[in-house]
Amino acid sequence: MITRARKIRTGLRRSSLSKPRRRPPPLPKHPTPAHNALKSAAAEDPSAALNHLISSSNPDYPACASLLYRLARARLFPELDALLLFIRSRRIPCSNSLFSALIRHFSLASLPQKALHLFFSIPSFNCSQGSPSLHTFNHLLDALVSNGCHDESRCLLDRCSEFGLRANHVSYNIVMKGKLRRDGYDGAVQVFDQMRKRGVSPSVVTYNMLIGVAGRNGELSKAMDLKEEMVKKGIYPNAITYAILMKAFCSSGKYVAAKKLMFDMEYQGCKTKVVNFGVLMSDCGRRDDFDEMKALLAEMRVRKIKPDDVIYSILINYLCENGRMDEAYKVLVEMQVKEGCKPSAAVYRMMVDGFCKVQEFEKGLGILNAMLVSGHCPRLETFGSLISGLVKGGRMDEVCFVLEEMMKRKLGLDLEEWHSLVDAGCGKCNGGGELLSQLTSMVFVGGDEG
DNA sequence: CTAGGGTTAG
C-alpha cells in the first residue's frame, strides 16, 4: 500500500527533486577521524553512537543529522526522541528538510501522531526558518492521509494560515488522495471544487488522480473526457497521464487500444517514457504473453527508450512464476551486461525463489551468492526454502555456507523449519545428521536474538 | 512534498 519511497528514485521527477536547498547540509569535506568513528559506530550500533554523541564536547549539525537518519531508519524511536531533545536543548541549528525527513519516517512507521507532534514542536527548535515550511507542512499532510487520518488532514489544511502558510496544489492533491480513498470519485471532486473556489489551480497530478479513479472504476470514456477537459484548461497530459489511461484500457481487456494510445501520445506532443512500456509489459505478463513482452523490449531499443530495472523485474517476475528459469537467468545477465541495470533485492529474491521452485537449489545458491556480494539480504523465507532444498539433496557443505551467512545477519530458522531440516538430514546415512547437530548448536547461539 | 509500470523497503 505504501509505495512512496520508491517514487523518489524514479527518473521523471528527479530533476525537480534534486534542488540543492532541499538537501541537509553536506558533511565536511575532510571528516575528522572522530567523525568517521562516529559514523561507523552509528552504522553498526546507532544507540551506542547516540551515547557517544551526547557525551561529546561540541556536537555539530552533520553528526546529529546523520545519526537522526540512522535512528529513524533503524526504527529506534526512543533513542531518536532522546536525540531530538538533546538537539533542542543545545540549540543545535537544524534545517526544515530534517523535519520533513523525520515526518516521513514517522509516517512509514505508522506513527502519524508522532509526525503531528514533531511538526508542532518545530518552533521550539533552532530551525533555519523558525517555523515549518510548506514542504514540511505537505509532508505532514501526507503522513496523516497515508495513515488514514483523513479528518485530521482536512482540518490541518484549513488551519494552514495559522502557520503562516498558504496551501498550494500539492497540499490539495494530498488531501484529495485521502478523500478519494475514503469516498471515491465523488469525494475527490469535492476537494477539487474546494481548491478551485479557494483560487488554487488544479495541476496535472490533480487530473491524473481523477483519471486514475475513473479508470479503476472501469469508466474509460469518463477518463478520456477528463483528459480532454484538462487540455482545454491548458493543463497538458504527461507520460504518467497516458500511463494511467493505458492501464485503464489494459484492465478492461483492451490491450490493443492501450498500445494505440501509446503511439497517439507522441502525436499529441508527449514523449513516450519507460513507464508507458511498463504498463504494457505487466499486462502481457498477467496474460503470460512472453513473445509480446520480448517484442516490447525490442521496440524499446528501436525507440531508444532504455529499459530500467522495473521493466526487467516485470519480465523476470513472470518468467520465474512460470518456471522458465533459464530464460529468467539470461535476462538477469542481460540487464546487467547490456543495460548496466543493477538487479534489485526483489529481483534477486524472485530468482532464488524461482530456482527453488523448480528444484534447482545449486543455481539458487549461485544467485544467493551474487545477492550477498551486491550487499542485499534475502528474506528469511528465501533462506529457508534454499536450505531445505539443499538438505534434501545432501549438499551439506552448501547448507553450512548458507547457515553461516544467516548467522552473520542474526537470522535463525523457526522451530518447524529446524524439524524438517533435522528430519531430512538424519535420513541421510553419510553423516549428515552429525554435521547437522553441529550446525544446530552453532546457529542456535547466533540465532536466538531474532 | 502530490499522480505512474514491479516489490520487501528507504
Short mmCIF file of C-alpha atoms (C1' of nucleotides) in Angstrom, two decimals:
data_model
loop_
_atom_site.label_atom_id
_atom_site.label_comp_id
_atom_site.label_asym_id
_atom_site.label_seq_id
_atom_site.Cartn_x
_atom_site.Cartn_y
_atom_site.Cartn_z
CA MET A 1 0.00 0.00 0.00
CA ILE A 2 2.71 2.45 0.90
CA THR A 3 4.91 2.80 -2.11
CA ARG A 4 6.04 6.35 -1.78
CA ALA A 5 9.62 5.55 -1.02
CA ARG A 6 10.20 4.02 -4.40
CA LYS A 7 8.90 7.00 -6.22
CA ILE A 8 11.73 9.17 -5.05
CA ARG A 9 14.10 7.16 -7.14
CA THR A 10 12.33 7.21 -10.46
CA GLY A 11 13.67 9.40 -13.17
CA LEU A 12 10.68 11.51 -14.11
CA ARG A 13 10.72 13.87 -11.21
CA ARG A 14 14.34 13.54 -10.34
CA SER A 15 15.26 16.91 -11.79
CA SER A 16 12.69 18.82 -9.78
CA LEU A 17 13.63 16.93 -6.66
CA SER A 18 17.31 17.47 -6.59
CA LYS A 19 17.30 21.16 -5.86
CA PRO A 20 20.19 21.66 -3.51
CA ARG A 21 18.18 23.66 -0.98
CA ARG A 22 16.29 20.52 -0.01
CA ARG A 23 19.38 18.59 0.94
CA PRO A 24 20.61 18.63 4.50
CA PRO A 25 23.89 20.45 4.89
CA PRO A 26 26.70 18.30 3.46
CA LEU A 27 29.19 16.56 5.64
CA PRO A 28 32.56 18.26 5.98
CA LYS A 29 34.88 17.69 3.02
CA HIS A 30 37.54 16.13 5.18
CA PRO A 31 35.76 14.49 8.08
CA THR A 32 37.78 14.19 11.22
CA PRO A 33 38.78 10.75 12.48
CA ALA A 34 36.36 11.28 15.36
CA HIS A 35 33.61 11.97 12.88
CA ASN A 36 34.40 8.84 10.92
CA ALA A 37 34.46 6.81 14.10
CA LEU A 38 31.05 8.15 14.97
CA LYS A 39 29.71 7.35 11.54
CA SER A 40 30.91 3.77 11.51
CA ALA A 41 29.75 3.29 15.07
CA ALA A 42 26.35 4.57 14.01
CA ALA A 43 26.27 2.09 11.16
CA GLU A 44 26.78 -0.81 13.50
CA ASP A 45 25.13 0.34 16.67
CA PRO A 46 23.14 3.55 16.45
CA SER A 47 22.24 3.62 20.11
CA ALA A 48 25.89 3.36 21.12
CA ALA A 49 26.60 6.20 18.72
CA LEU A 50 23.90 8.21 20.44
CA ASN A 51 25.63 7.91 23.80
CA HIS A 52 28.90 8.83 22.17
CA LEU A 53 27.39 11.92 20.58
CA ILE A 54 25.60 13.13 23.68
CA SER A 55 28.80 12.93 25.68
CA SER A 56 30.93 14.65 23.03
CA SER A 57 32.02 18.19 23.74
CA ASN A 58 30.73 20.07 20.69
CA PRO A 59 28.30 18.05 18.57
CA ASP A 60 27.67 19.64 15.19
CA TYR A 61 24.68 19.54 12.90
CA PRO A 62 26.04 16.99 10.39
CA ALA A 63 26.81 14.49 13.12
CA CYS A 64 23.38 14.95 14.66
CA ALA A 65 21.53 14.76 11.35
CA SER A 66 23.23 11.61 10.13
CA LEU A 67 22.57 9.91 13.45
CA LEU A 68 18.94 11.04 13.39
CA TYR A 69 18.51 9.49 9.95
CA ARG A 70 20.12 6.27 11.12
CA LEU A 71 17.96 6.03 14.21
CA ALA A 72 14.87 6.71 12.13
CA ARG A 73 15.79 4.07 9.58
CA ALA A 74 16.51 1.56 12.33
CA ARG A 75 13.15 2.48 13.89
CA LEU A 76 14.88 3.25 17.18
CA PHE A 77 12.30 5.85 18.15
CA PRO A 78 13.03 6.18 21.88
CA GLU A 79 16.66 6.95 21.02
CA LEU A 80 15.50 9.30 18.29
CA ASP A 81 13.33 11.21 20.76
CA ALA A 82 16.26 11.46 23.14
CA LEU A 83 18.46 12.89 20.42
CA LEU A 84 15.78 15.40 19.40
CA LEU A 85 15.52 16.60 22.98
CA PHE A 86 19.28 16.92 23.07
CA ILE A 87 19.38 18.90 19.81
CA ARG A 88 16.66 21.20 21.09
CA SER A 89 18.21 21.83 24.47
CA ARG A 90 21.67 22.50 22.98
CA ARG A 91 20.12 24.84 20.39
CA ILE A 92 21.88 23.00 17.59
CA PRO A 93 20.73 24.63 14.35
CA CYS A 94 18.77 22.36 12.07
CA SER A 95 17.04 22.64 8.73
CA ASN A 96 13.44 22.24 7.74
CA SER A 97 14.31 19.34 5.45
CA LEU A 98 15.37 17.39 8.52
CA PHE A 99 11.87 17.69 9.93
CA SER A 100 10.37 16.68 6.60
CA ALA A 101 12.51 13.55 6.53
CA LEU A 102 11.62 12.62 10.10
CA ILE A 103 7.92 13.18 9.48
CA ARG A 104 8.23 10.84 6.54
CA HIS A 105 9.90 8.20 8.68
CA PHE A 106 7.18 8.50 11.31
CA SER A 107 4.63 8.09 8.56
CA LEU A 108 6.29 4.97 7.17
CA ALA A 109 6.38 3.53 10.68
CA SER A 110 2.62 4.23 11.03
CA LEU A 111 3.19 6.85 13.70
CA PRO A 112 1.16 9.82 12.41
CA GLN A 113 0.67 11.22 15.92
CA LYS A 114 4.44 11.47 16.33
CA ALA A 115 4.62 13.26 12.99
CA LEU A 116 1.98 15.72 14.15
CA HIS A 117 3.72 16.29 17.45
CA LEU A 118 7.08 16.92 15.80
CA PHE A 119 5.52 19.39 13.37
CA PHE A 120 4.02 21.45 16.16
CA SER A 121 7.29 21.44 18.06
CA ILE A 122 9.35 22.85 15.16
CA PRO A 123 9.25 26.45 16.52
CA SER A 124 10.91 25.26 19.72
CA PHE A 125 13.98 24.18 17.75
CA ASN A 126 16.77 26.36 16.46
CA CYS A 127 15.37 25.89 12.99
CA SER A 128 16.63 27.81 9.96
CA GLN A 129 13.29 29.48 9.25
CA GLY A 130 11.95 29.31 12.76
CA SER A 131 8.72 27.82 11.52
CA PRO A 132 7.63 24.94 9.31
CA SER A 133 7.92 25.33 5.56
CA LEU A 134 5.19 24.48 3.09
CA HIS A 135 7.20 21.40 2.13
CA THR A 136 7.21 20.19 5.70
CA PHE A 137 3.53 21.00 6.03
CA ASN A 138 2.74 18.94 2.94
CA HIS A 139 4.83 16.08 4.28
CA LEU A 140 2.73 16.15 7.42
CA LEU A 141 -0.50 16.21 5.41
CA ASP A 142 0.72 13.17 3.52
CA ALA A 143 1.72 11.40 6.73
CA LEU A 144 -1.82 11.89 8.05
CA VAL A 145 -3.51 10.84 4.82
CA SER A 146 -1.28 7.79 4.35
CA ASN A 147 -2.21 6.61 7.82
CA GLY A 148 -5.92 7.06 7.39
CA CYS A 149 -6.24 10.28 9.41
CA HIS A 150 -8.46 11.98 6.83
CA ASP A 151 -10.37 14.31 9.13
CA GLU A 152 -7.18 15.49 10.77
CA SER A 153 -5.59 16.21 7.39
CA ARG A 154 -8.56 18.28 6.20
CA CYS A 155 -8.67 20.13 9.48
CA LEU A 156 -4.96 20.89 9.21
CA LEU A 157 -5.37 22.12 5.64
CA ASP A 158 -7.96 24.63 6.79
CA ARG A 159 -5.64 25.82 9.54
CA CYS A 160 -2.54 26.35 7.42
CA SER A 161 -2.68 30.15 7.76
CA GLU A 162 -2.01 29.70 11.48
CA PHE A 163 1.47 28.59 10.50
CA GLY A 164 1.86 31.47 8.09
CA LEU A 165 1.44 29.15 5.12
CA ARG A 166 -0.74 29.17 2.04
CA ALA A 167 -1.78 25.72 0.84
CA ASN A 168 -0.75 25.03 -2.73
CA HIS A 169 -1.90 22.48 -5.33
CA VAL A 170 0.27 19.82 -3.72
CA SER A 171 -1.48 20.29 -0.37
CA TYR A 172 -4.86 19.91 -2.03
CA ASN A 173 -3.73 16.92 -4.07
CA ILE A 174 -2.68 15.14 -0.91
CA VAL A 175 -5.99 15.81 0.81
CA MET A 176 -7.74 14.78 -2.38
CA LYS A 177 -5.89 11.47 -2.33
CA GLY A 178 -7.29 10.82 1.14
CA LYS A 179 -10.82 11.81 0.18
CA LEU A 180 -10.55 9.66 -2.90
CA ARG A 181 -9.56 6.64 -0.85
CA ARG A 182 -12.44 7.05 1.53
CA ASP A 183 -15.25 8.36 -0.65
CA GLY A 184 -14.17 7.52 -4.17
CA TYR A 185 -14.60 9.77 -7.17
CA ASP A 186 -17.34 11.99 -5.70
CA GLY A 187 -15.28 12.68 -2.60
CA ALA A 188 -12.31 13.65 -4.73
CA VAL A 189 -14.45 16.03 -6.76
CA GLN A 190 -15.50 17.79 -3.53
CA VAL A 191 -11.87 18.62 -2.83
CA PHE A 192 -11.39 19.54 -6.49
CA ASP A 193 -14.23 22.09 -6.28
CA GLN A 194 -12.97 23.40 -2.97
CA MET A 195 -9.48 24.07 -4.25
CA ARG A 196 -10.80 25.95 -7.25
CA LYS A 197 -13.09 28.05 -5.03
CA ARG A 198 -10.06 28.99 -2.97
CA GLY A 199 -8.13 30.04 -6.04
CA VAL A 200 -5.75 27.11 -6.23
CA SER A 201 -5.47 25.76 -9.76
CA PRO A 202 -5.52 22.02 -10.32
CA SER A 203 -2.32 20.56 -11.71
CA VAL A 204 -1.58 17.64 -13.97
CA VAL A 205 -1.29 15.49 -10.85
CA THR A 206 -4.80 16.50 -9.77
CA TYR A 207 -6.19 15.35 -13.08
CA ASN A 208 -4.08 12.21 -13.09
CA MET A 209 -5.67 11.19 -9.81
CA LEU A 210 -9.19 11.76 -11.13
CA ILE A 211 -8.39 9.90 -14.36
CA GLY A 212 -6.91 7.07 -12.32
CA VAL A 213 -10.01 6.54 -10.21
CA ALA A 214 -12.28 6.74 -13.26
CA GLY A 215 -10.13 4.09 -14.92
CA ARG A 216 -10.18 1.86 -11.85
CA ASN A 217 -13.97 2.13 -11.90
CA GLY A 218 -13.91 0.91 -15.48
CA GLU A 219 -15.21 4.25 -16.76
CA LEU A 220 -13.00 4.62 -19.80
CA SER A 221 -14.95 7.33 -21.56
CA LYS A 222 -15.07 9.42 -18.38
CA ALA A 223 -11.31 9.02 -18.09
CA MET A 224 -10.83 10.19 -21.68
CA ASP A 225 -13.24 13.10 -21.13
CA LEU A 226 -11.20 14.23 -18.16
CA LYS A 227 -8.12 14.20 -20.34
CA GLU A 228 -9.87 16.45 -22.86
CA GLU A 229 -11.05 18.72 -20.06
CA MET A 230 -7.54 19.27 -18.79
CA VAL A 231 -6.23 20.08 -22.23
CA LYS A 232 -8.97 22.69 -22.63
CA LYS A 233 -7.78 24.27 -19.39
CA GLY A 234 -4.23 24.36 -20.65
CA ILE A 235 -3.02 21.62 -18.34
CA TYR A 236 -1.08 19.21 -20.52
CA PRO A 237 -1.17 15.46 -20.05
CA ASN A 238 2.23 13.96 -19.36
CA ALA A 239 3.63 10.45 -19.79
CA ILE A 240 2.07 9.44 -16.49
CA THR A 241 -1.37 10.65 -17.60
CA TYR A 242 -1.06 8.36 -20.60
CA ALA A 243 0.28 5.52 -18.49
CA ILE A 244 -2.78 5.82 -16.25
CA LEU A 245 -5.09 5.83 -19.27
CA MET A 246 -3.26 2.88 -20.82
CA LYS A 247 -3.59 0.94 -17.61
CA ALA A 248 -7.31 1.64 -17.58
CA PHE A 249 -7.59 0.23 -21.09
CA CYS A 250 -5.47 -2.81 -20.20
CA SER A 251 -7.57 -3.67 -17.16
CA SER A 252 -10.66 -3.51 -19.35
CA GLY A 253 -9.04 -6.08 -21.62
CA LYS A 254 -8.23 -3.54 -24.32
CA TYR A 255 -4.52 -4.10 -24.78
CA VAL A 256 -4.54 -3.08 -28.44
CA ALA A 257 -6.27 0.19 -27.62
CA ALA A 258 -3.75 0.82 -24.85
CA LYS A 259 -0.91 0.27 -27.28
CA LYS A 260 -2.51 2.57 -29.80
CA LEU A 261 -2.79 5.24 -27.12
CA MET A 262 0.95 4.97 -26.60
CA PHE A 263 1.51 5.87 -30.23
CA ASP A 264 -1.13 8.62 -30.13
CA MET A 265 0.60 10.36 -27.28
CA GLU A 266 3.59 11.09 -29.48
CA TYR A 267 1.30 12.85 -31.96
CA GLN A 268 -0.06 14.88 -29.08
CA GLY A 269 3.45 16.03 -28.40
CA CYS A 270 4.05 13.89 -25.35
CA LYS A 271 7.15 11.74 -25.37
CA THR A 272 6.75 8.07 -24.58
CA LYS A 273 8.58 7.07 -21.43
CA VAL A 274 9.64 3.80 -19.92
CA VAL A 275 6.61 3.83 -17.60
CA ASN A 276 4.29 3.52 -20.63
CA PHE A 277 6.09 0.39 -21.74
CA GLY A 278 5.91 -0.83 -18.16
CA VAL A 279 2.11 -0.74 -18.27
CA LEU A 280 2.08 -2.84 -21.43
CA MET A 281 4.73 -5.23 -20.14
CA SER A 282 2.88 -6.03 -16.95
CA ASP A 283 -0.37 -6.58 -18.82
CA CYS A 284 1.43 -9.05 -21.09
CA GLY A 285 2.87 -10.70 -18.01
CA ARG A 286 -0.55 -11.20 -16.50
CA ARG A 287 -1.60 -12.95 -19.72
CA ASP A 288 1.65 -14.96 -19.94
CA ASP A 289 2.34 -13.42 -23.35
CA PHE A 290 6.12 -13.65 -23.30
CA ASP A 291 6.53 -13.20 -27.03
CA GLU A 292 4.85 -9.81 -26.85
CA MET A 293 6.98 -8.88 -23.83
CA LYS A 294 10.12 -9.60 -25.83
CA ALA A 295 8.69 -7.67 -28.78
CA LEU A 296 8.13 -4.70 -26.48
CA LEU A 297 11.72 -4.88 -25.28
CA ALA A 298 12.92 -4.87 -28.88
CA GLU A 299 10.61 -1.96 -29.60
CA MET A 300 12.07 0.00 -26.73
CA ARG A 301 15.56 -0.49 -28.12
CA VAL A 302 14.47 0.74 -31.54
CA ARG A 303 12.89 3.80 -29.98
CA LYS A 304 15.95 4.41 -27.81
CA ILE A 305 13.96 4.12 -24.59
CA LYS A 306 16.30 2.48 -22.13
CA PRO A 307 14.63 -0.35 -20.21
CA ASP A 308 15.09 0.20 -16.49
CA ASP A 309 15.23 -2.14 -13.52
CA VAL A 310 11.43 -2.08 -13.22
CA ILE A 311 10.96 -3.29 -16.80
CA TYR A 312 13.35 -6.17 -16.16
CA SER A 313 11.76 -7.00 -12.84
CA ILE A 314 8.36 -7.32 -14.56
CA LEU A 315 9.81 -9.71 -17.13
CA ILE A 316 11.84 -11.72 -14.64
CA ASN A 317 8.91 -11.95 -12.23
CA TYR A 318 6.64 -13.60 -14.78
CA LEU A 319 9.37 -15.86 -16.17
CA CYS A 320 10.11 -17.11 -12.65
CA GLU A 321 6.43 -17.60 -11.88
CA ASN A 322 6.20 -19.81 -14.94
CA GLY A 323 9.28 -21.81 -14.05
CA ARG A 324 11.16 -20.54 -17.10
CA MET A 325 14.35 -20.14 -15.13
CA ASP A 326 16.86 -20.47 -17.95
CA GLU A 327 15.27 -17.54 -19.70
CA ALA A 328 14.97 -15.60 -16.45
CA TYR A 329 18.66 -16.14 -15.83
CA LYS A 330 19.51 -14.95 -19.34
CA VAL A 331 17.50 -11.78 -18.74
CA LEU A 332 19.21 -11.24 -15.39
CA VAL A 333 22.61 -11.40 -17.09
CA GLU A 334 21.44 -9.28 -19.99
CA MET A 335 20.07 -6.48 -17.83
CA GLN A 336 23.45 -6.12 -16.17
CA VAL A 337 25.69 -6.57 -19.18
CA LYS A 338 23.67 -4.77 -21.83
CA GLU A 339 21.91 -2.07 -19.85
CA GLY A 340 24.06 -1.71 -16.79
CA CYS A 341 20.98 -2.12 -14.59
CA LYS A 342 21.61 -3.26 -11.07
CA PRO A 343 19.21 -6.01 -10.02
CA SER A 344 17.17 -5.01 -7.00
CA ALA A 345 16.79 -7.19 -3.93
CA ALA A 346 13.32 -8.05 -5.23
CA VAL A 347 14.74 -9.39 -8.50
CA TYR A 348 17.31 -11.50 -6.67
CA ARG A 349 14.54 -12.82 -4.45
CA MET A 350 12.43 -13.78 -7.47
CA MET A 351 15.40 -15.63 -8.97
CA VAL A 352 16.37 -17.57 -5.85
CA ASP A 353 12.76 -18.49 -5.11
CA GLY A 354 12.23 -19.39 -8.76
CA PHE A 355 15.19 -21.77 -8.80
CA CYS A 356 13.99 -23.33 -5.55
CA LYS A 357 10.55 -23.81 -7.04
CA VAL A 358 11.98 -25.88 -9.92
CA GLN A 359 14.27 -27.77 -7.50
CA GLU A 360 17.48 -26.24 -8.85
CA PHE A 361 18.91 -25.41 -5.47
CA GLU A 362 22.52 -25.06 -6.50
CA LYS A 363 21.66 -22.49 -9.11
CA GLY A 364 19.59 -20.78 -6.45
CA LEU A 365 22.65 -20.77 -4.25
CA GLY A 366 24.63 -19.16 -7.05
CA ILE A 367 22.12 -16.31 -7.19
CA LEU A 368 22.15 -16.02 -3.42
CA ASN A 369 25.89 -15.58 -3.61
CA ALA A 370 25.56 -12.77 -6.14
CA MET A 371 22.89 -11.22 -3.98
CA LEU A 372 25.07 -11.24 -0.88
CA VAL A 373 28.05 -9.88 -2.80
CA SER A 374 25.94 -6.98 -4.05
CA GLY A 375 25.01 -6.15 -0.47
CA HIS A 376 21.39 -7.30 -0.45
CA CYS A 377 19.94 -9.51 2.23
CA PRO A 378 17.44 -12.22 1.28
CA ARG A 379 14.26 -12.67 3.21
CA LEU A 380 14.08 -15.38 5.83
CA GLU A 381 11.66 -17.46 3.73
CA THR A 382 14.12 -17.44 0.84
CA PHE A 383 16.92 -18.69 3.08
CA GLY A 384 14.59 -21.33 4.42
CA SER A 385 13.50 -22.82 1.11
CA LEU A 386 17.06 -22.85 -0.16
CA ILE A 387 18.32 -24.66 2.92
CA SER A 388 15.61 -27.28 2.92
CA GLY A 389 16.25 -27.98 -0.76
CA LEU A 390 19.99 -28.26 -0.27
CA VAL A 391 19.49 -30.56 2.71
CA LYS A 392 17.24 -32.85 0.70
CA GLY A 393 19.94 -33.01 -1.94
CA GLY A 394 22.51 -33.86 0.73
CA ARG A 395 24.61 -30.78 -0.07
CA MET A 396 25.74 -30.25 3.49
CA ASP A 397 28.71 -28.03 2.66
CA GLU A 398 26.37 -25.64 0.91
CA VAL A 399 23.85 -25.81 3.75
CA CYS A 400 26.65 -24.92 6.10
CA PHE A 401 27.60 -21.94 3.98
CA VAL A 402 24.04 -20.63 3.89
CA LEU A 403 23.58 -21.10 7.63
CA GLU A 404 26.77 -19.18 8.27
CA GLU A 405 25.54 -16.31 6.13
CA MET A 406 22.33 -16.31 8.13
CA MET A 407 24.25 -16.27 11.38
CA LYS A 408 26.18 -13.22 10.27
CA ARG A 409 22.84 -11.45 9.94
CA LYS A 410 21.48 -12.84 13.18
CA LEU A 411 18.79 -14.71 11.29
CA GLY A 412 17.51 -18.01 12.58
CA LEU A 413 15.18 -20.70 11.36
CA ASP A 414 11.96 -21.26 13.23
CA LEU A 415 11.27 -24.50 15.08
CA GLU A 416 9.27 -26.07 12.30
CA GLU A 417 12.00 -25.40 9.78
CA TRP A 418 14.51 -26.96 12.13
CA HIS A 419 12.34 -30.06 12.41
CA SER A 420 12.21 -30.60 8.69
CA LEU A 421 15.90 -29.84 8.44
CA VAL A 422 16.79 -32.41 11.08
CA ASP A 423 14.40 -34.96 9.62
CA ALA A 424 15.87 -34.59 6.17
CA GLY A 425 19.44 -34.55 7.46
CA CYS A 426 19.05 -37.66 9.62
CA GLY A 427 17.59 -39.55 6.71
CA LYS A 428 20.99 -39.47 5.06
CA CYS A 429 23.39 -42.20 6.10
CA ASN A 430 26.52 -40.22 5.19
CA GLY A 431 26.93 -38.36 8.45
CA GLY A 432 24.59 -35.56 7.57
CA GLY A 433 22.89 -35.92 10.93
CA GLU A 434 26.14 -35.46 12.76
CA LEU A 435 27.01 -32.37 10.80
CA LEU A 436 23.55 -31.09 11.42
CA SER A 437 23.76 -31.36 15.16
CA GLN A 438 26.97 -29.39 14.97
CA LEU A 439 25.26 -26.76 12.89
CA THR A 440 22.28 -26.73 15.19
CA SER A 441 24.32 -25.82 18.21
CA MET A 442 26.18 -23.27 16.18
CA VAL A 443 23.14 -21.48 14.80
CA PHE A 444 21.16 -21.51 17.99
CA VAL A 445 23.88 -19.43 19.58
CA GLY A 446 23.66 -16.80 16.88
CA GLY A 447 20.01 -17.15 16.09
CA ASP A 448 18.39 -16.68 19.45
CA GLU A 449 18.06 -12.95 19.05
CA GLY A 450 15.88 -12.95 16.00
"C1'" DC B 1 6.04 17.07 -0.97
"C1'" DT B 2 1.07 15.05 -4.56
"C1'" DA B 3 -0.21 11.18 -9.77
"C1'" DG B 4 2.56 6.14 -12.52
"C1'" DG B 5 4.78 0.31 -14.60
"C1'" DG B 6 7.12 -4.05 -10.17
"C1'" DT B 7 8.09 -5.23 -4.77
"C1'" DT B 8 10.32 -6.34 0.66
"C1'" DA B 9 11.87 -1.06 1.59
"C1'" DG B 10 14.34 3.54 2.03
#
